[in-house]
JSON list of C-alpha atoms in Angstrom, two decimals:
[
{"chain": "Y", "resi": 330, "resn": "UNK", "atom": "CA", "xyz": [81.15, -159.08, 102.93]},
{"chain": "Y", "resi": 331, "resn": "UNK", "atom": "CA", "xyz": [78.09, -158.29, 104.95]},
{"chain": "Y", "resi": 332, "resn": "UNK", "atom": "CA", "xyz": [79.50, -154.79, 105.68]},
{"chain": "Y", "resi": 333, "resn": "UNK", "atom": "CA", "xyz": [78.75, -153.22, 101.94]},
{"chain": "Y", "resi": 334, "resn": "UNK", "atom": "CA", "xyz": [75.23, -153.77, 100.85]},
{"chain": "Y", "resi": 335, "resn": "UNK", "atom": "CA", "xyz": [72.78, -153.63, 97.72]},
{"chain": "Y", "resi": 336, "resn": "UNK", "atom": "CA", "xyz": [69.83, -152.62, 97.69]},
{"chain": "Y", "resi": 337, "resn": "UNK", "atom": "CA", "xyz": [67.93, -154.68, 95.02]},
{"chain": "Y", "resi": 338, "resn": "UNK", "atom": "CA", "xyz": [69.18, -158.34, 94.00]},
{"chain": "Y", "resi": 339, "resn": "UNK", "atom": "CA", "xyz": [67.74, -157.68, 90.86]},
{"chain": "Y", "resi": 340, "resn": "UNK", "atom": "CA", "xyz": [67.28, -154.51, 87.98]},
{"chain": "Y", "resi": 341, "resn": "UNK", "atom": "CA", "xyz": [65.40, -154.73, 84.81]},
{"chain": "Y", "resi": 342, "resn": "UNK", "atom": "CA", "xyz": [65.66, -151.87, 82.44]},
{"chain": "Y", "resi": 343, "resn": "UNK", "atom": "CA", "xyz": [65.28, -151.28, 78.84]},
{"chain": "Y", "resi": 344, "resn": "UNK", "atom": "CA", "xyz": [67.63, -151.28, 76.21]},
{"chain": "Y", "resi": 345, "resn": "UNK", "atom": "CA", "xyz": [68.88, -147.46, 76.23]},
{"chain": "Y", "resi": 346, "resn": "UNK", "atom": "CA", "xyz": [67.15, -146.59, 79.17]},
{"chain": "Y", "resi": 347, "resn": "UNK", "atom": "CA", "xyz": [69.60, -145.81, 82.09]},
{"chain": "Y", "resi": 348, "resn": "UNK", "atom": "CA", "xyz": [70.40, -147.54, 85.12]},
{"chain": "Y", "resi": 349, "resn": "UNK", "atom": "CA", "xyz": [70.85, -146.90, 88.56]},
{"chain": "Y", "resi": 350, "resn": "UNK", "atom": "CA", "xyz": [72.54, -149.34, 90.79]},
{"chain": "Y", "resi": 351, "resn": "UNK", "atom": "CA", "xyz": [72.92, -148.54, 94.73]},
{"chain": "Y", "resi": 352, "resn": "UNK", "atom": "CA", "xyz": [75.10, -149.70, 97.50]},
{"chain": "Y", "resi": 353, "resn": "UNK", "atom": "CA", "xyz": [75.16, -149.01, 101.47]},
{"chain": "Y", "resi": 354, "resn": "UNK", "atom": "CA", "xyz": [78.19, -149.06, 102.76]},
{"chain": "Y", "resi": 355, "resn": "UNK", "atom": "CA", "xyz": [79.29, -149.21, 106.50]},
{"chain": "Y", "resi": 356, "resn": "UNK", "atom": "CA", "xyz": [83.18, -148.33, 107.13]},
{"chain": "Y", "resi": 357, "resn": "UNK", "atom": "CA", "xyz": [83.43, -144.42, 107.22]},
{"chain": "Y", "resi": 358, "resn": "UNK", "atom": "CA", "xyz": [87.08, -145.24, 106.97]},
{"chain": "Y", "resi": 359, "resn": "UNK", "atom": "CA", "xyz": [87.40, -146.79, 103.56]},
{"chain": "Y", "resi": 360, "resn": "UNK", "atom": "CA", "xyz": [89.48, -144.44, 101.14]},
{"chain": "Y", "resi": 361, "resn": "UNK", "atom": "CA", "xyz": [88.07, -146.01, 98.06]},
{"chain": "Y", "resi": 362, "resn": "UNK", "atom": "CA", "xyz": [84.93, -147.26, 96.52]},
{"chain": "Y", "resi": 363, "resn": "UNK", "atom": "CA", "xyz": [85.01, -149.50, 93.91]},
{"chain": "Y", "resi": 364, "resn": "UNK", "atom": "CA", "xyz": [82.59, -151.15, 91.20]},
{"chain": "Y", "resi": 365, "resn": "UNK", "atom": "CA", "xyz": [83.29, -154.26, 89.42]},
{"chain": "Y", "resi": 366, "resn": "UNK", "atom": "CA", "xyz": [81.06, -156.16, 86.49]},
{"chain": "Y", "resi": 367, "resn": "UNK", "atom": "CA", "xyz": [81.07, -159.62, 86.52]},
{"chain": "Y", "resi": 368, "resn": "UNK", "atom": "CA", "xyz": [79.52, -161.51, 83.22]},
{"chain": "Y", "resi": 369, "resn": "UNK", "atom": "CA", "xyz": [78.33, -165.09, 83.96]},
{"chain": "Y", "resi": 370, "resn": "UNK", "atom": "CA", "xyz": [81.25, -167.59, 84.36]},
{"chain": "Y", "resi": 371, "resn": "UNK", "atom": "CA", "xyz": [84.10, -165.19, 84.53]},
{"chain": "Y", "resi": 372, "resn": "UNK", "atom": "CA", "xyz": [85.80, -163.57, 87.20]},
{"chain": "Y", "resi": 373, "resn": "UNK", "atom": "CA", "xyz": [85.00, -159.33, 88.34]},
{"chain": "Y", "resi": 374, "resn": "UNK", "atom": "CA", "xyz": [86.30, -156.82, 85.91]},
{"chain": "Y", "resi": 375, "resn": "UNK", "atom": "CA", "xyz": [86.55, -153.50, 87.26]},
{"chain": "Y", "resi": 376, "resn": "UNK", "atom": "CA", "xyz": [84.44, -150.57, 86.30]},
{"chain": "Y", "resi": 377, "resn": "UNK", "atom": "CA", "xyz": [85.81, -147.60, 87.78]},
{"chain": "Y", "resi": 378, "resn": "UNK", "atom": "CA", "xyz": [86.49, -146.17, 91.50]},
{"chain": "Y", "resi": 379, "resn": "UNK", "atom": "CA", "xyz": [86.22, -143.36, 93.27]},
{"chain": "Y", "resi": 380, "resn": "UNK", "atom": "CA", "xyz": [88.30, -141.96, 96.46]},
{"chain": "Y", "resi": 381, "resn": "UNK", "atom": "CA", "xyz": [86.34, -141.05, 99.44]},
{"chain": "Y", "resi": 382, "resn": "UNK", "atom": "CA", "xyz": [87.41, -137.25, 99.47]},
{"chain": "Y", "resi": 383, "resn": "UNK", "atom": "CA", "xyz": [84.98, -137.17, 95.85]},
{"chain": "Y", "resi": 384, "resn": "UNK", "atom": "CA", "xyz": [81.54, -137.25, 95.14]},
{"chain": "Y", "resi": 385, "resn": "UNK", "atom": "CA", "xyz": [81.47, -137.76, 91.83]},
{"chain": "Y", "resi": 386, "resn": "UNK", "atom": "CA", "xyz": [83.58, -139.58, 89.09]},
{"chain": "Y", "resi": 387, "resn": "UNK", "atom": "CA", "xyz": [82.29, -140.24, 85.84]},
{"chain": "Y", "resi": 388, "resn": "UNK", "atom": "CA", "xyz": [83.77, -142.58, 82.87]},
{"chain": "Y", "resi": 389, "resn": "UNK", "atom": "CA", "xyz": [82.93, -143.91, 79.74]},
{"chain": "Y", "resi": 390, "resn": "UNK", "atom": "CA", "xyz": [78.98, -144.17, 80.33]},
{"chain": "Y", "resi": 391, "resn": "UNK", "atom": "CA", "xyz": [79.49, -144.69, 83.74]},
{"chain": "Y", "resi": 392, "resn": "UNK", "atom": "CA", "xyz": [79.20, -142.13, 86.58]},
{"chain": "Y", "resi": 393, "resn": "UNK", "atom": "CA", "xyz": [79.66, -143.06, 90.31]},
{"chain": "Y", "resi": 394, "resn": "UNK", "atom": "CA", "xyz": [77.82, -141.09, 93.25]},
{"chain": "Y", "resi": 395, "resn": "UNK", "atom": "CA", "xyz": [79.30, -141.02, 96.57]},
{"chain": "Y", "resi": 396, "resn": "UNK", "atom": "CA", "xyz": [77.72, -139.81, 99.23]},
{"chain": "Y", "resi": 397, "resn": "UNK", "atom": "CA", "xyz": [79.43, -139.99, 102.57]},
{"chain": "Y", "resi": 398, "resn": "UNK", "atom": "CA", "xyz": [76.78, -138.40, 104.58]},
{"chain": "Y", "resi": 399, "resn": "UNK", "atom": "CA", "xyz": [74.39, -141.24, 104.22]},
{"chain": "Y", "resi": 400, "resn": "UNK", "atom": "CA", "xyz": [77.19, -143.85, 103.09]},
{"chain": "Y", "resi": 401, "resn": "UNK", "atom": "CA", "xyz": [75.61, -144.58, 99.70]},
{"chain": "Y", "resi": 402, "resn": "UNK", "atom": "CA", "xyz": [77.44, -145.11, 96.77]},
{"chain": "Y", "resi": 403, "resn": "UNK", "atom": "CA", "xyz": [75.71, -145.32, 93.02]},
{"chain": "Y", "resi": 404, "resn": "UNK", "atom": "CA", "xyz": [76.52, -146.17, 89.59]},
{"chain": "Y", "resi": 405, "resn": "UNK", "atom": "CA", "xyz": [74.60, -144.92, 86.76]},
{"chain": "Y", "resi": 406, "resn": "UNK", "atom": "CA", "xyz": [74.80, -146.44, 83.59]},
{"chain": "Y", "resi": 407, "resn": "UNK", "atom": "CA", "xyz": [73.86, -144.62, 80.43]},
{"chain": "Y", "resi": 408, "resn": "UNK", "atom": "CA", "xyz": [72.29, -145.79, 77.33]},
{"chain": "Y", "resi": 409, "resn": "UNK", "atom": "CA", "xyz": [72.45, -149.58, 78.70]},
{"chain": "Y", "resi": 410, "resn": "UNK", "atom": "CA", "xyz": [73.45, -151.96, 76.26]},
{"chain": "Y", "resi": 411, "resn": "UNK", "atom": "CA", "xyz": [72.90, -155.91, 75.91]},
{"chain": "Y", "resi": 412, "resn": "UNK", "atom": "CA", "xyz": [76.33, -156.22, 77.20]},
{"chain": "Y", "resi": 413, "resn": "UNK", "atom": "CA", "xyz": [75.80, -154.78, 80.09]},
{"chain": "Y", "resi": 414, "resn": "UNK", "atom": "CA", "xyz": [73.74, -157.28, 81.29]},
{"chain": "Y", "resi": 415, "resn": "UNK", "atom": "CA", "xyz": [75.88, -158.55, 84.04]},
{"chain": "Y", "resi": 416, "resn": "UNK", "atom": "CA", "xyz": [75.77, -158.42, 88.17]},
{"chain": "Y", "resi": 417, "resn": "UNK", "atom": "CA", "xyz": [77.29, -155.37, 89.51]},
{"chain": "Y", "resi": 418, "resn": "UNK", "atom": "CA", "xyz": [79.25, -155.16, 93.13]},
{"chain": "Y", "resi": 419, "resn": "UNK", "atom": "CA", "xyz": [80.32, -152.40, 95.06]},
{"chain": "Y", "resi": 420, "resn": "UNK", "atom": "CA", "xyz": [83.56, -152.73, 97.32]},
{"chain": "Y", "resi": 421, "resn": "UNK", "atom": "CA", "xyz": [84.71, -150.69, 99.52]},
{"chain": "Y", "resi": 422, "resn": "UNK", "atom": "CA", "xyz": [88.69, -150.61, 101.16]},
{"chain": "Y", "resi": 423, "resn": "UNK", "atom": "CA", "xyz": [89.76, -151.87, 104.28]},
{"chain": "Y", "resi": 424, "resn": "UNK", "atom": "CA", "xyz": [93.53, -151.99, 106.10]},
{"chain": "Y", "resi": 425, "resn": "UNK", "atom": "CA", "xyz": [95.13, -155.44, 106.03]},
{"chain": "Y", "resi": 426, "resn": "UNK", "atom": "CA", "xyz": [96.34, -156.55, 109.35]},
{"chain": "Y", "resi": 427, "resn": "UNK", "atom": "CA", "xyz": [99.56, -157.76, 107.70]},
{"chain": "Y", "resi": 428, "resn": "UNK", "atom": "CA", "xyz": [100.15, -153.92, 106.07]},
{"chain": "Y", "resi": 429, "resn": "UNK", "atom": "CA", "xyz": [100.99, -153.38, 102.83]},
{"chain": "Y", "resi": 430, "resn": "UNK", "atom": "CA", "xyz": [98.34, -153.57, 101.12]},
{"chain": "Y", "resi": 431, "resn": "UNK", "atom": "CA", "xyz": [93.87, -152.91, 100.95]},
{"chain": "Y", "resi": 432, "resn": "UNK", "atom": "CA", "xyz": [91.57, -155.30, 101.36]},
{"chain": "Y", "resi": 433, "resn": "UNK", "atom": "CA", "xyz": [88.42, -155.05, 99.69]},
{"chain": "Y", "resi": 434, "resn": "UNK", "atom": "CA", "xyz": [85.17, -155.84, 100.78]},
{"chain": "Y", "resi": 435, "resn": "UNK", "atom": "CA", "xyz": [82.37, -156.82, 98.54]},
{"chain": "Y", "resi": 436, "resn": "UNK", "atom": "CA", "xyz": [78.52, -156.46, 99.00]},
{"chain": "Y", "resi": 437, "resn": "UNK", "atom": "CA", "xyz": [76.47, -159.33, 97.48]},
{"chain": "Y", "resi": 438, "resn": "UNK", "atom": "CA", "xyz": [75.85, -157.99, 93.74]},
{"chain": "Y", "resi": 439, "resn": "UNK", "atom": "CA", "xyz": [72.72, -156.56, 91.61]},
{"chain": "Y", "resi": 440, "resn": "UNK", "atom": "CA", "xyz": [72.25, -158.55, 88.71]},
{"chain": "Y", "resi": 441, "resn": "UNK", "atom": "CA", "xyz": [71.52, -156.45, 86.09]},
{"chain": "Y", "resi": 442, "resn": "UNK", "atom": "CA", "xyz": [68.74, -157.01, 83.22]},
{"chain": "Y", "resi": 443, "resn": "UNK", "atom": "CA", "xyz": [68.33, -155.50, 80.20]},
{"chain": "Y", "resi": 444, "resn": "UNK", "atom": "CA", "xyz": [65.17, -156.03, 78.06]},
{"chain": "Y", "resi": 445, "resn": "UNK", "atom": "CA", "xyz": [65.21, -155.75, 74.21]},
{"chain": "V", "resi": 607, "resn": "UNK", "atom": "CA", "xyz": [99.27, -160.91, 77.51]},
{"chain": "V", "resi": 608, "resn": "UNK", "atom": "CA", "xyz": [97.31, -163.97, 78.94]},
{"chain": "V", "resi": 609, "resn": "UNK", "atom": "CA", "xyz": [96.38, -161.83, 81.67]},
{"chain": "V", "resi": 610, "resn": "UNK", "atom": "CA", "xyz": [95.61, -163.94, 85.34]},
{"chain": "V", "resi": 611, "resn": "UNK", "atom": "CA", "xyz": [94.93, -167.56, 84.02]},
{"chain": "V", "resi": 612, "resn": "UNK", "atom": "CA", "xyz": [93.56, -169.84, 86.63]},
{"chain": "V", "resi": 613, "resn": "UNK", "atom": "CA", "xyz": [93.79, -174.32, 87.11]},
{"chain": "V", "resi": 614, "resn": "UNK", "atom": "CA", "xyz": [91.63, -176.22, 86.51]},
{"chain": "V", "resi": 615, "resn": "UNK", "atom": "CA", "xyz": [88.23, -174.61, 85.85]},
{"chain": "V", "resi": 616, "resn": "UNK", "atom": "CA", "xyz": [86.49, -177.51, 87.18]},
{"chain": "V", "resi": 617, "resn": "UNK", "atom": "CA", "xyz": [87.04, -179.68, 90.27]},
{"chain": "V", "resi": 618, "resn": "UNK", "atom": "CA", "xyz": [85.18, -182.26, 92.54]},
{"chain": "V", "resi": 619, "resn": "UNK", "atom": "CA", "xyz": [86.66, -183.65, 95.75]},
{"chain": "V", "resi": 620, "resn": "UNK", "atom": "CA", "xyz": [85.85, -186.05, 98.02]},
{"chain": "V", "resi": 621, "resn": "UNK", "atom": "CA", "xyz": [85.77, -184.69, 101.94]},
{"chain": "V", "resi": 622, "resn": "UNK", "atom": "CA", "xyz": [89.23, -185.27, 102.93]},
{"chain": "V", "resi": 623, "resn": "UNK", "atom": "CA", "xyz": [91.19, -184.73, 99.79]},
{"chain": "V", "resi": 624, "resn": "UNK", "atom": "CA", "xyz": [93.59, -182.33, 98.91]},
{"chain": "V", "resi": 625, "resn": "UNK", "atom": "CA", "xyz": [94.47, -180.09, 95.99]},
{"chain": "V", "resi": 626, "resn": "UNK", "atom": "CA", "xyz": [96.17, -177.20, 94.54]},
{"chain": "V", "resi": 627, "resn": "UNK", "atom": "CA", "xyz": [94.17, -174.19, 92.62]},
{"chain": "V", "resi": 628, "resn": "UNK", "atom": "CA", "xyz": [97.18, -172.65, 90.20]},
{"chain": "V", "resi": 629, "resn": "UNK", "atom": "CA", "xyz": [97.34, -168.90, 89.28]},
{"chain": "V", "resi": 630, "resn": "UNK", "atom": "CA", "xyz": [99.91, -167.45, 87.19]},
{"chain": "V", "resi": 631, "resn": "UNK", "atom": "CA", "xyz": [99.66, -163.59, 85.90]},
{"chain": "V", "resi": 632, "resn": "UNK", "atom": "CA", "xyz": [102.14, -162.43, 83.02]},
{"chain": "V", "resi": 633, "resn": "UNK", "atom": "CA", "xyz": [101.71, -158.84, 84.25]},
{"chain": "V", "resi": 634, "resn": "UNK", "atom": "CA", "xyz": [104.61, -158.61, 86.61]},
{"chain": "V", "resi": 635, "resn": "UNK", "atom": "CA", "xyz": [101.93, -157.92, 89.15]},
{"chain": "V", "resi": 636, "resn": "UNK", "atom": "CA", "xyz": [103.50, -157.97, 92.50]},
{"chain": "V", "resi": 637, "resn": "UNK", "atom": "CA", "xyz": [100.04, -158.00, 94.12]},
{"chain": "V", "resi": 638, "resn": "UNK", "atom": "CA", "xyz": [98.44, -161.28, 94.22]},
{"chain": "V", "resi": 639, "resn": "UNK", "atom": "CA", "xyz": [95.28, -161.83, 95.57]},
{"chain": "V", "resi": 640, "resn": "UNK", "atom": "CA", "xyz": [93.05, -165.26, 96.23]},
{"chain": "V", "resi": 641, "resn": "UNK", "atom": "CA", "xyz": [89.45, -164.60, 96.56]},
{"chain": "V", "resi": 642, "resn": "UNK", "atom": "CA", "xyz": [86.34, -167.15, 97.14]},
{"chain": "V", "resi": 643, "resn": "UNK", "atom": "CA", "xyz": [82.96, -166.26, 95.91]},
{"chain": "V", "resi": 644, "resn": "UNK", "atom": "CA", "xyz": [79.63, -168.41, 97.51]},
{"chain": "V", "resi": 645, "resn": "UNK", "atom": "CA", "xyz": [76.61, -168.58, 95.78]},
{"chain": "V", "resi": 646, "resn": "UNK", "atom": "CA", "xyz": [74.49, -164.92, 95.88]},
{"chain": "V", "resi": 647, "resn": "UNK", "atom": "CA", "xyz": [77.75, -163.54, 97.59]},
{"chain": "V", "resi": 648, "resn": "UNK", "atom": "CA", "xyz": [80.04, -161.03, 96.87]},
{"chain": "V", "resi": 649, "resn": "UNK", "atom": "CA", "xyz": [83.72, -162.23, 97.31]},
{"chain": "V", "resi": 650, "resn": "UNK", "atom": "CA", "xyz": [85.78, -162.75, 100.11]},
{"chain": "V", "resi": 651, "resn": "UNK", "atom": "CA", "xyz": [89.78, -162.62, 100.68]},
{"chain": "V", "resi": 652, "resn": "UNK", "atom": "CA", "xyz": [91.06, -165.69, 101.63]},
{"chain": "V", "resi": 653, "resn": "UNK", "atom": "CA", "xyz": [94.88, -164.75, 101.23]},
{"chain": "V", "resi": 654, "resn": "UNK", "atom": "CA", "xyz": [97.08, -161.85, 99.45]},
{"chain": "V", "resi": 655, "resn": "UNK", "atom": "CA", "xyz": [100.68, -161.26, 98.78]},
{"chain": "V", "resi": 656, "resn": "UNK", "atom": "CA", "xyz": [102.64, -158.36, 97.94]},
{"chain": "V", "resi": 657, "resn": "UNK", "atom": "CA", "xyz": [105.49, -159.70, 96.26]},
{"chain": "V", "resi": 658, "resn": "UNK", "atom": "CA", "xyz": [107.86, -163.22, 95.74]},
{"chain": "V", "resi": 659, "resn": "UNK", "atom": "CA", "xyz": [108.35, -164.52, 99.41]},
{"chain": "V", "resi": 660, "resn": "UNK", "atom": "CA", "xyz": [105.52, -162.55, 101.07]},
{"chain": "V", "resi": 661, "resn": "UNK", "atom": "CA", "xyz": [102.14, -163.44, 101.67]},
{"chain": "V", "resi": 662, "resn": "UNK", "atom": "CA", "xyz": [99.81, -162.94, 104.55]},
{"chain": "V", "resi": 663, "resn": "UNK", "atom": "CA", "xyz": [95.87, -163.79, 105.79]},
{"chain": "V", "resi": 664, "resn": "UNK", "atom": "CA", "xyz": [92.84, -162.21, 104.68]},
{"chain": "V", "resi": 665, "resn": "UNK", "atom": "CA", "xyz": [90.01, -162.42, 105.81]},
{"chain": "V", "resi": 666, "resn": "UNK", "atom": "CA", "xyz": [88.94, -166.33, 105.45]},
{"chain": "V", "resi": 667, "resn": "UNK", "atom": "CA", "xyz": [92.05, -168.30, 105.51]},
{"chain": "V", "resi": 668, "resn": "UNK", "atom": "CA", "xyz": [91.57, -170.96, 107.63]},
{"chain": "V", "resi": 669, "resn": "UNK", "atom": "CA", "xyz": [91.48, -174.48, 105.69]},
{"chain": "V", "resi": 670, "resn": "UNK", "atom": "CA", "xyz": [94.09, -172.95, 103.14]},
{"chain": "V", "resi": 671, "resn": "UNK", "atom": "CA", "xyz": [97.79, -172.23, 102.57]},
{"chain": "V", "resi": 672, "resn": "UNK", "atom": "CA", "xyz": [99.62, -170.38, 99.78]},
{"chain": "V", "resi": 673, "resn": "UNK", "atom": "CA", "xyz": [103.20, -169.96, 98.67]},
{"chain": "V", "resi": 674, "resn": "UNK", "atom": "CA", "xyz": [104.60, -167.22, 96.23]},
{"chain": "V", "resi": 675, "resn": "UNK", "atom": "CA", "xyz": [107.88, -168.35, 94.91]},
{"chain": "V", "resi": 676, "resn": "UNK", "atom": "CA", "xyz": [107.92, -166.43, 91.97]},
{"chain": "V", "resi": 677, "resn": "UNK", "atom": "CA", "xyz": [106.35, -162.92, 91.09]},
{"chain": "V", "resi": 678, "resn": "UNK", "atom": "CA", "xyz": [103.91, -165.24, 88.61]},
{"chain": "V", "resi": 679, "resn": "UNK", "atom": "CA", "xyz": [102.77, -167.56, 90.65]},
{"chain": "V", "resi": 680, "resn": "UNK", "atom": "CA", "xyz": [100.56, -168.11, 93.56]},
{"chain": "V", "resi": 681, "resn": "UNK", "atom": "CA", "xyz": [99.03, -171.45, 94.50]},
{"chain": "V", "resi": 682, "resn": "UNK", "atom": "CA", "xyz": [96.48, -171.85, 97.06]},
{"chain": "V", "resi": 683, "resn": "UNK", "atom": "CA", "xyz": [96.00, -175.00, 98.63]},
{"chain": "V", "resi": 684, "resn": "UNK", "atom": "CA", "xyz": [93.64, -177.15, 99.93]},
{"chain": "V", "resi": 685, "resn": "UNK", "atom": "CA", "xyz": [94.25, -179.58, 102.60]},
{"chain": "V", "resi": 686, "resn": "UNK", "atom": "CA", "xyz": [91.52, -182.05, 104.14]},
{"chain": "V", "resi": 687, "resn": "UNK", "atom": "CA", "xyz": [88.75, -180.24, 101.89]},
{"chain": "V", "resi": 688, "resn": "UNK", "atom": "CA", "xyz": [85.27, -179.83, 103.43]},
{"chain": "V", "resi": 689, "resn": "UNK", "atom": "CA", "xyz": [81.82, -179.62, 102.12]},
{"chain": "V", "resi": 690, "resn": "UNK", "atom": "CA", "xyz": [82.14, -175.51, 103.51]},
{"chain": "V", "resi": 691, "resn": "UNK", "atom": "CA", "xyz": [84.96, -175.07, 100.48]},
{"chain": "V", "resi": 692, "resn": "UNK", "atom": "CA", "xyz": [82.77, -175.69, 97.60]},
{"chain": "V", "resi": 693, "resn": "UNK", "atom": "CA", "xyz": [82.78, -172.63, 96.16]},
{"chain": "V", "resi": 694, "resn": "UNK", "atom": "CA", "xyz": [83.97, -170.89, 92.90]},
{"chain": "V", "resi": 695, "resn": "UNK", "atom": "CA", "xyz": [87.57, -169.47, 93.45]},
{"chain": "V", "resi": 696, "resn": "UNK", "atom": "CA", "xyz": [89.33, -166.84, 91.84]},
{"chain": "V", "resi": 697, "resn": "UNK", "atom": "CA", "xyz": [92.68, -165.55, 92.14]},
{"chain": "V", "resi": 698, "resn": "UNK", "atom": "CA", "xyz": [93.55, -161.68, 91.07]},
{"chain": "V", "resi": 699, "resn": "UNK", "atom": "CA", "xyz": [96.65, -159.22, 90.64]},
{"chain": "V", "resi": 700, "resn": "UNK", "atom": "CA", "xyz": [97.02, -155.58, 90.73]},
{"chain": "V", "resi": 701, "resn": "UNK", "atom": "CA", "xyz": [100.29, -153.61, 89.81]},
{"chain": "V", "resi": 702, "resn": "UNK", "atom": "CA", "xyz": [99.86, -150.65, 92.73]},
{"chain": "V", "resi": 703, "resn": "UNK", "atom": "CA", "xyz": [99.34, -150.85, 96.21]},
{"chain": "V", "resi": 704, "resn": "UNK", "atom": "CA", "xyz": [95.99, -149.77, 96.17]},
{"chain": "V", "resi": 705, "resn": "UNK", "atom": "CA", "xyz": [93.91, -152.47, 95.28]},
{"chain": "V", "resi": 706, "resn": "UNK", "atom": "CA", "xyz": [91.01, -151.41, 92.98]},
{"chain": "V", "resi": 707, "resn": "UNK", "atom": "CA", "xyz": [92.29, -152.03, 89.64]},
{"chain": "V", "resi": 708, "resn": "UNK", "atom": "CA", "xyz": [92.41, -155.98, 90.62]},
{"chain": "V", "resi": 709, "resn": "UNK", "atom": "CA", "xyz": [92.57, -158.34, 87.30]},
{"chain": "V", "resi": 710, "resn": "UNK", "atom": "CA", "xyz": [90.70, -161.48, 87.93]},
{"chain": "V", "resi": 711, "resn": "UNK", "atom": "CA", "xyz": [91.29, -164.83, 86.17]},
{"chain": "V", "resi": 712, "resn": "UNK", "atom": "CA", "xyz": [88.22, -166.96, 84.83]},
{"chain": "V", "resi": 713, "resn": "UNK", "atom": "CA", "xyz": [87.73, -168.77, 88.43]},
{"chain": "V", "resi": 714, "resn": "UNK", "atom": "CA", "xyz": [87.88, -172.36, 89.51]},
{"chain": "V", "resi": 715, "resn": "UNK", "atom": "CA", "xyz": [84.71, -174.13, 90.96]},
{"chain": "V", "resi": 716, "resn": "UNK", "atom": "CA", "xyz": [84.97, -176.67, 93.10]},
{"chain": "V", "resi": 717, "resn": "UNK", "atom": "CA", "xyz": [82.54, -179.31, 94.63]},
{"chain": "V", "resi": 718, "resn": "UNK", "atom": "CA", "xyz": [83.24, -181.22, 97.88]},
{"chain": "V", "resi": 719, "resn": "UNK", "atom": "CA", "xyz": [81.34, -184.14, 98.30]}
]
């Protein structure tokens, strides 16, 4: 997991403000980038991805940046909510030796924070 | 649908002992994934499997064996468990080959002592 990074451990933001969360990533061959949510005491829950031949992919208040120039990878969050308070990890893919399927590898999270 | 449900949630071992994490997914996933998660860290793939019969290494398997039987289930066990295997451990499924859209269960952590 060392090979996708976050920048910041930790974000605080206000209620409604938006948020930024960034990731470094290191395999120019990944086809996908991926964001998961994971709320204390339960397992990842995926956000939304985005396939390396995009730049831009937006969902429900969500909106992931990839930029494959500098191998960064963002996602915004608008209007944060309470329930968004959660830690945030980028993945990116990787080819299994035994075929067949991805791999994904995970950088180490950005908890995020949102004050009331 | 129950989704991925994990067993137990909780476990402590003694260095030495053996167990069995379950995972069963009502899904009729045929993707099957076992994951363990250290403290700070993101996750890492321990093993996967792509269908009943199938599974194969990821990328921290040693210390661990699986078996898929069934499309539902996918134990992963522990043999001679070490103070490195405390961790929390989560198992996941996905329905395509690409493996983005993972469900995960709730997790199991376990303590070796």
């Amino acid at each position: 997991g060392e090979n996708v990074g976050l920048h910041l451990p930790t974000l605080s933001v206000q209620e409604g403000d938006n948020s930024i969360i960034n990731c470094a990533y290191s395999n120019s061959a990944s086809d996908y980038f991926i964001w998961y949510k994971q709320e204390s005491g339960k397992g990842p829950q995926f956000i939304i991805d985005i396939r390396s031949n995009m730049d831009k992919r937006q969902g429900q208040r969500v909106t992931v940046l990839l930029n494959k120039t500098v191998k960064h990878l963002s996602l915004q969050i608008a209007a944060t909510q309470p329930g968004d308070s959660a830690v945030y990890f980028c993945a990116e893919t990787y080819e299994l030796s035994g075929g067949g399927a991805d791999g994904l590898t995970f950088g180490k999270g950005t908890h995020l924070i949102i004050q009331p | 649908n129950a989704g991925v449900t994990q067993t137990p949630k909780f476990r402590i071992l003694k260095i030495g002992q053996s167990m069995t994490l379950q995972c069963a997914q009502d899904m009729n996933h045929n993707y099957m994934y076992w994951y363990r998660q250290d403290p700070g860290m993101g996750l890492k793939l321990i093993y996967y499997s792509v269908g009943a019969g199938i599974t194969d290494k990821g990328e921290v398997p040693n210390g661990y064996n699986v078996s898929r039987s069934t499309t539902e289930d996918f134990p992963l066990r522990l043999e001679l468990a070490a103070p490195s295997q405390t961790s929390v451990y989560f198992c996941a499924s996905s329905l395509t080959v690409k493996p983005y859209e993972q469900y995960f269960g709730p997790g199991t952590r376990l303590t070796v002592t």
